[in-house]
Amino acid sequence: MNPYILTILLFAMGLGTTITFASSHWLLAWMGLEINTLAILPLMCQSHHPRAVEATIKYFLTQATAAAMLLFASITNAWITGQWNLEFMSYSLPTTLVTVALALKIGLAPLHAWMPEVLQGLDLTTGLILSTWQKLAPFCLLLQINPSNTSLLLILGLASTLVGGWGGLNQNQLRKILAYSSIAHLGWMILVLQFFPSLTLLTLLMYFVMTFSLFITFKVNNSTTINSLSMSWSKAPIISSMVPFILLSLGGLPPLSGFMPKWLILQELTKQSLAPLATLAALSALLSLYFYLRISYAMTLTMSPNILSNALPWRLPSNQHTLPLAITTSLTICLLPLTPAIITLLTL
Amino acid sequence: MSLPKISRVPASRLLSAVHDPRWPLRSAAPLAVPKRALTQSGYRRPGQPREDKPPWQRIKFDFSKGLEGITKHFKLLRQEFSDRLVGPEGKPIIEHMLEQNRVIWEFRGPDSLQEWTLSSDREIGGQSEIHLKLGKNNETCFLYGTLQSAPPRDGETRYSGYCSMRSKQPLVSFDRKKHHDWSSFNTLHLRIRGDGRPWMVNIAAESYFTHQKDDLYSYFLYTRGGPYWQDVKIPFSKFFLTHRGRIQDNQHPLWLDKVNTIGFTLGDKADGPFQLEIDFIGVCKDYAHTEDFAYEVYKRNPEV
């Protein structure tokens, strides 16, 4: 892509999210979301492949619907209360509608159907931006509104964890697995939103770090199916040996960093007398863990029946920048001991 | 000279018409292979009378057939559920990880022919014929017929003379589309015995927009014609994009994760009989083939 256009689009994406962060008026927040959506659309269909264009159109339709619902909800709230401020949503109808609109924006179950197809049509880098950056602005809004309907958020959260777990079980395509993993993690974030919002932010940031590592690993291997991961030993053995840790961290196993948000969320849910819900959420994490383990099995724990030419490949120095991958992999694996510091940081 | 009278076969009775002795137009196919009905192709030859029946009179309601349909679809649904317990696409994941070759279509019994649809320019009023039967010992499929490139005398068609065989869209329960996922592979492997004619292999992938429904990815298949079998391996990177037979300027590679159908077309303007015997159609993974796409993707004449 023309570097000027690329700069403008990336800048616009940053601008959109920043406007939403900085806004206290609903119209400005909506505007930030719209700028964000429109800026990523050309990035998504850069390759002009019909599947990329299909993914772009599906993404645009869902996001535009969500933005329209958001606008309608905020105007309804302004009509009823006369307030355009984000924090003063006191009536249940606009608040519920805003929650549902933002759920559609980020891809929570049962409004998740677009996510696997859209991610499947994109290349890994754009998919990464979609899974990480595009979640920031809606979460900023979700964290600021006071949810009046407590059970809605719990239903959305639980449904997302279950759907994310079950949906990813029978996938061969890595991008669809990543989409379902995203849905599951978003479910965990929403579960604790109304009780301890800082934990939502913590889970979001941890998810960003972990999924960044995974996306970039797949990009380094240039693989989009489980089958093609089997060759990664010969391409990049160090990365292949680190990947099980990244995947187990995504699955939420101690002593890796991914355990931190899950542990704290389960603790908070238990404190709120929602122990059965916490149990169900923990059990649904097992489903996700199954497909993470499957990826690590295919990539690291098995060697594919090699043809002789692959046994000792030329290990040419790669041109890809792997420093971000190194940083995020280290954070994914080693951050658990810093839990008290992180909680203090987030509850300041 | 008048063209043979072509009677109109309603699409809803496509399969039953094949076994029904009342319908006059029957080709001498030894085994009943569903042909595309004339109305199914969507082209009504100029001069042919329109179907004047209103929709409610075209419905043929049959209770036992309906019940059969329901039981069939629920069985397929139950099969889908149990397949999901085994692994992706009904096979254990270890198979997906280790797969390097897969035979997709193998012609070993009469049921295998039911997965294919034949068409020729007879639908638009031409005179080519195409038939499909099982070969010797029920081990292969035998596609044969006659190509006639005389265009139909309807005042608007200038060229004619094509015959083709296309696989049917795979369906799961309740007639939902299923796609072939060939993303683990990169080469098409055919074992054929032709008669020296050049065929085209067309692969149709799943499309989203309606203007893309006639998009096909094609490549040539040159047959040898000898008594010996020919193993043809065509990498998927060689397939180029065509739309309704015309090669497109903006090319892109075929994505293998949602393939719908494969077809073979003959249209080499040489009138006369033809035959093609196919042993199997499979896909394989050639590790030595690293090409992503064989054609340029940048604009050769950019408009600046």
mmCIF file of C-alpha atoms in Angstrom, chain A residues 182-343:
data_model
loop_
_atom_site.group_PDB
_atom_site.id
_atom_site.type_symbol
_atom_site.label_atom_id
_atom_site.label_comp_id
_atom_site.label_asym_id
_atom_site.label_seq_id
_atom_site.Cartn_x
_atom_site.Cartn_y
_atom_site.Cartn_z
ATOM 1 C CA SER A 182 -10.842 -14.064 21.465
ATOM 2 C CA ILE A 183 -14.551 -14.651 22.099
ATOM 3 C CA ALA A 184 -13.770 -16.777 25.149
ATOM 4 C CA HIS A 185 -11.402 -14.221 26.627
ATOM 5 C CA LEU A 186 -13.866 -11.419 26.036
ATOM 6 C CA GLY A 187 -16.387 -13.486 27.952
ATOM 7 C CA TRP A 188 -14.087 -13.612 30.953
ATOM 8 C CA MET A 189 -13.606 -9.860 30.747
ATOM 9 C CA ILE A 190 -17.311 -9.159 30.737
ATOM 10 C CA LEU A 191 -18.059 -11.521 33.618
ATOM 11 C CA VAL A 192 -16.316 -9.323 36.144
ATOM 12 C CA LEU A 193 -17.084 -5.955 34.563
ATOM 13 C CA GLN A 194 -19.742 -4.869 37.004
ATOM 14 C CA PHE A 195 -17.952 -6.066 40.126
ATOM 15 C CA PHE A 196 -14.329 -5.102 39.676
ATOM 16 C CA PRO A 197 -13.739 -3.109 36.449
ATOM 17 C CA SER A 198 -9.984 -2.990 36.969
ATOM 18 C CA LEU A 199 -9.886 -6.742 36.507
ATOM 19 C CA THR A 200 -11.558 -6.303 33.125
ATOM 20 C CA LEU A 201 -8.801 -3.936 32.139
ATOM 21 C CA LEU A 202 -6.191 -6.340 33.475
ATOM 22 C CA THR A 203 -7.666 -9.251 31.528
ATOM 23 C CA LEU A 204 -7.840 -7.135 28.407
ATOM 24 C CA LEU A 205 -4.210 -6.105 28.619
ATOM 25 C CA MET A 206 -3.034 -9.626 29.437
ATOM 26 C CA TYR A 207 -5.070 -10.940 26.518
ATOM 27 C CA PHE A 208 -3.433 -8.397 24.223
ATOM 28 C CA VAL A 209 0.035 -9.508 25.239
ATOM 29 C CA MET A 210 -0.752 -13.211 24.881
ATOM 30 C CA THR A 211 -2.569 -13.011 21.620
ATOM 31 C CA PHE A 212 0.056 -10.733 20.150
ATOM 32 C CA SER A 213 2.646 -13.428 20.840
ATOM 33 C CA LEU A 214 0.519 -16.081 19.216
ATOM 34 C CA PHE A 215 -0.365 -14.099 16.118
ATOM 35 C CA ILE A 216 3.230 -13.092 15.541
ATOM 36 C CA THR A 217 4.385 -16.680 16.058
ATOM 37 C CA PHE A 218 2.000 -17.846 13.367
ATOM 38 C CA LYS A 219 3.163 -15.021 11.144
ATOM 39 C CA VAL A 220 6.804 -15.989 11.584
ATOM 40 C CA ASN A 221 5.908 -19.549 10.616
ATOM 41 C CA ASN A 222 3.707 -18.282 7.790
ATOM 42 C CA SER A 223 1.123 -20.858 8.708
ATOM 43 C CA THR A 224 -2.634 -20.653 8.790
ATOM 44 C CA THR A 225 -3.592 -24.276 9.418
ATOM 45 C CA ILE A 226 -2.679 -26.756 12.125
ATOM 46 C CA ASN A 227 -1.189 -28.960 9.430
ATOM 47 C CA SER A 228 1.326 -26.350 8.350
ATOM 48 C CA LEU A 229 2.490 -25.833 11.933
ATOM 49 C CA SER A 230 4.188 -29.193 11.896
ATOM 50 C CA MET A 231 7.072 -27.760 9.895
ATOM 51 C CA SER A 232 7.860 -25.064 12.430
ATOM 52 C CA TRP A 233 10.577 -27.124 14.138
ATOM 53 C CA SER A 234 12.720 -26.840 11.098
ATOM 54 C CA LYS A 235 12.010 -23.172 10.556
ATOM 55 C CA ALA A 236 12.314 -21.724 14.048
ATOM 56 C CA PRO A 237 13.039 -24.234 16.805
ATOM 57 C CA ILE A 238 13.310 -21.717 19.657
ATOM 58 C CA ILE A 239 9.911 -20.225 18.882
ATOM 59 C CA SER A 240 8.454 -23.719 18.582
ATOM 60 C CA SER A 241 9.701 -24.586 22.045
ATOM 61 C CA MET A 242 8.234 -21.399 23.567
ATOM 62 C CA VAL A 243 4.821 -21.756 21.965
ATOM 63 C CA PRO A 244 3.414 -24.359 24.383
ATOM 64 C CA PHE A 245 4.016 -21.853 27.168
ATOM 65 C CA ILE A 246 2.188 -19.138 25.281
ATOM 66 C CA LEU A 247 -0.702 -21.489 24.629
ATOM 67 C CA LEU A 248 -0.879 -22.741 28.197
ATOM 68 C CA SER A 249 -0.807 -19.130 29.336
ATOM 69 C CA LEU A 250 -3.775 -18.425 27.059
ATOM 70 C CA GLY A 251 -5.446 -21.439 28.594
ATOM 71 C CA GLY A 252 -4.955 -19.911 32.023
ATOM 72 C CA LEU A 253 -2.663 -22.378 33.682
ATOM 73 C CA PRO A 254 -0.409 -21.443 36.565
ATOM 74 C CA PRO A 255 2.446 -20.493 36.936
ATOM 75 C CA LEU A 256 2.098 -18.578 33.677
ATOM 76 C CA SER A 257 0.751 -15.038 33.402
ATOM 77 C CA GLY A 258 -2.547 -16.085 31.882
ATOM 78 C CA PHE A 259 -3.514 -17.587 35.230
ATOM 79 C CA MET A 260 -3.515 -14.171 36.839
ATOM 80 C CA PRO A 261 -6.698 -12.715 35.356
ATOM 81 C CA LYS A 262 -8.609 -15.981 35.631
ATOM 82 C CA TRP A 263 -7.666 -16.480 39.260
ATOM 83 C CA LEU A 264 -8.578 -12.948 40.240
ATOM 84 C CA ILE A 265 -11.878 -13.106 38.335
ATOM 85 C CA LEU A 266 -12.853 -16.397 39.965
ATOM 86 C CA GLN A 267 -11.959 -14.953 43.360
ATOM 87 C CA GLU A 268 -14.082 -11.878 42.736
ATOM 88 C CA LEU A 269 -17.038 -13.890 41.464
ATOM 89 C CA THR A 270 -16.881 -16.105 44.536
ATOM 90 C CA LYS A 271 -16.825 -13.062 46.768
ATOM 91 C CA GLN A 272 -19.986 -11.852 44.999
ATOM 92 C CA SER A 273 -21.711 -15.176 45.854
ATOM 93 C CA LEU A 274 -21.620 -16.356 42.273
ATOM 94 C CA ALA A 275 -19.729 -19.560 42.931
ATOM 95 C CA PRO A 276 -21.766 -21.735 40.493
ATOM 96 C CA LEU A 277 -21.122 -19.189 37.750
ATOM 97 C CA ALA A 278 -17.455 -19.195 38.602
ATOM 98 C CA THR A 279 -17.429 -22.989 38.402
ATOM 99 C CA LEU A 280 -19.075 -22.967 34.989
ATOM 100 C CA ALA A 281 -16.641 -20.375 33.700
ATOM 101 C CA ALA A 282 -13.682 -22.369 34.993
ATOM 102 C CA LEU A 283 -15.017 -25.512 33.338
ATOM 103 C CA SER A 284 -15.489 -23.710 30.049
ATOM 104 C CA ALA A 285 -11.853 -22.687 30.200
ATOM 105 C CA LEU A 286 -11.069 -26.387 29.907
ATOM 106 C CA LEU A 287 -12.687 -26.462 26.494
ATOM 107 C CA SER A 288 -10.447 -23.657 25.292
ATOM 108 C CA LEU A 289 -7.470 -25.359 26.867
ATOM 109 C CA TYR A 290 -8.170 -28.437 24.755
ATOM 110 C CA PHE A 291 -7.674 -26.660 21.463
ATOM 111 C CA TYR A 292 -4.680 -24.736 22.750
ATOM 112 C CA LEU A 293 -3.097 -28.024 23.725
ATOM 113 C CA ARG A 294 -3.952 -29.414 20.328
ATOM 114 C CA ILE A 295 -2.031 -26.602 18.645
ATOM 115 C CA SER A 296 0.950 -27.144 20.905
ATOM 116 C CA TYR A 297 0.749 -30.902 20.224
ATOM 117 C CA ALA A 298 0.846 -30.298 16.491
ATOM 118 C CA MET A 299 3.574 -27.733 16.667
ATOM 119 C CA THR A 300 5.983 -28.774 19.366
ATOM 120 C CA LEU A 301 5.216 -32.158 20.813
ATOM 121 C CA THR A 302 5.196 -34.067 17.548
ATOM 122 C CA MET A 303 7.590 -34.220 14.676
ATOM 123 C CA SER A 304 5.971 -34.631 11.327
ATOM 124 C CA PRO A 305 7.075 -37.569 9.180
ATOM 125 C CA ASN A 306 9.768 -35.598 7.502
ATOM 126 C CA ILE A 307 11.114 -36.039 4.095
ATOM 127 C CA LEU A 308 14.870 -36.103 4.182
ATOM 128 C CA SER A 309 15.246 -32.677 2.636
ATOM 129 C CA ASN A 310 13.545 -31.143 5.622
ATOM 130 C CA ALA A 311 15.586 -32.826 8.281
ATOM 131 C CA LEU A 312 18.447 -30.326 8.221
ATOM 132 C CA PRO A 313 17.264 -27.138 6.638
ATOM 133 C CA TRP A 314 19.274 -24.053 5.987
ATOM 134 C CA ARG A 315 18.698 -21.815 8.995
ATOM 135 C CA LEU A 316 18.923 -18.565 7.176
ATOM 136 C CA PRO A 317 18.654 -15.410 9.274
ATOM 137 C CA SER A 318 15.113 -14.180 9.128
ATOM 138 C CA ASN A 319 14.213 -10.672 8.022
ATOM 139 C CA GLN A 320 11.285 -10.465 10.379
ATOM 140 C CA HIS A 321 11.532 -8.281 13.439
ATOM 141 C CA THR A 322 11.197 -10.667 16.324
ATOM 142 C CA LEU A 323 11.945 -8.273 19.179
ATOM 143 C CA PRO A 324 8.237 -7.540 19.884
ATOM 144 C CA LEU A 325 7.636 -11.285 19.889
ATOM 145 C CA ALA A 326 10.463 -11.802 22.361
ATOM 146 C CA ILE A 327 9.114 -9.115 24.663
ATOM 147 C CA THR A 328 5.535 -10.306 24.623
ATOM 148 C CA THR A 329 6.532 -13.966 24.991
ATOM 149 C CA SER A 330 8.543 -13.127 28.077
ATOM 150 C CA LEU A 331 5.625 -11.172 29.496
ATOM 151 C CA THR A 332 3.237 -14.021 28.668
ATOM 152 C CA ILE A 333 5.304 -16.506 30.577
ATOM 153 C CA CYS A 334 6.812 -14.648 33.485
ATOM 154 C CA LEU A 335 4.393 -12.051 34.754
ATOM 155 C CA LEU A 336 2.522 -14.018 37.418
ATOM 156 C CA PRO A 337 4.816 -13.190 40.363
ATOM 157 C CA LEU A 338 4.108 -9.508 39.770
ATOM 158 C CA THR A 339 0.397 -9.927 40.512
ATOM 159 C CA PRO A 340 0.289 -7.779 43.660
ATOM 160 C CA ALA A 341 2.109 -4.943 41.922
ATOM 161 C CA ILE A 342 -0.205 -5.128 38.939
ATOM 162 C CA ILE A 343 -3.332 -5.105 41.071
#
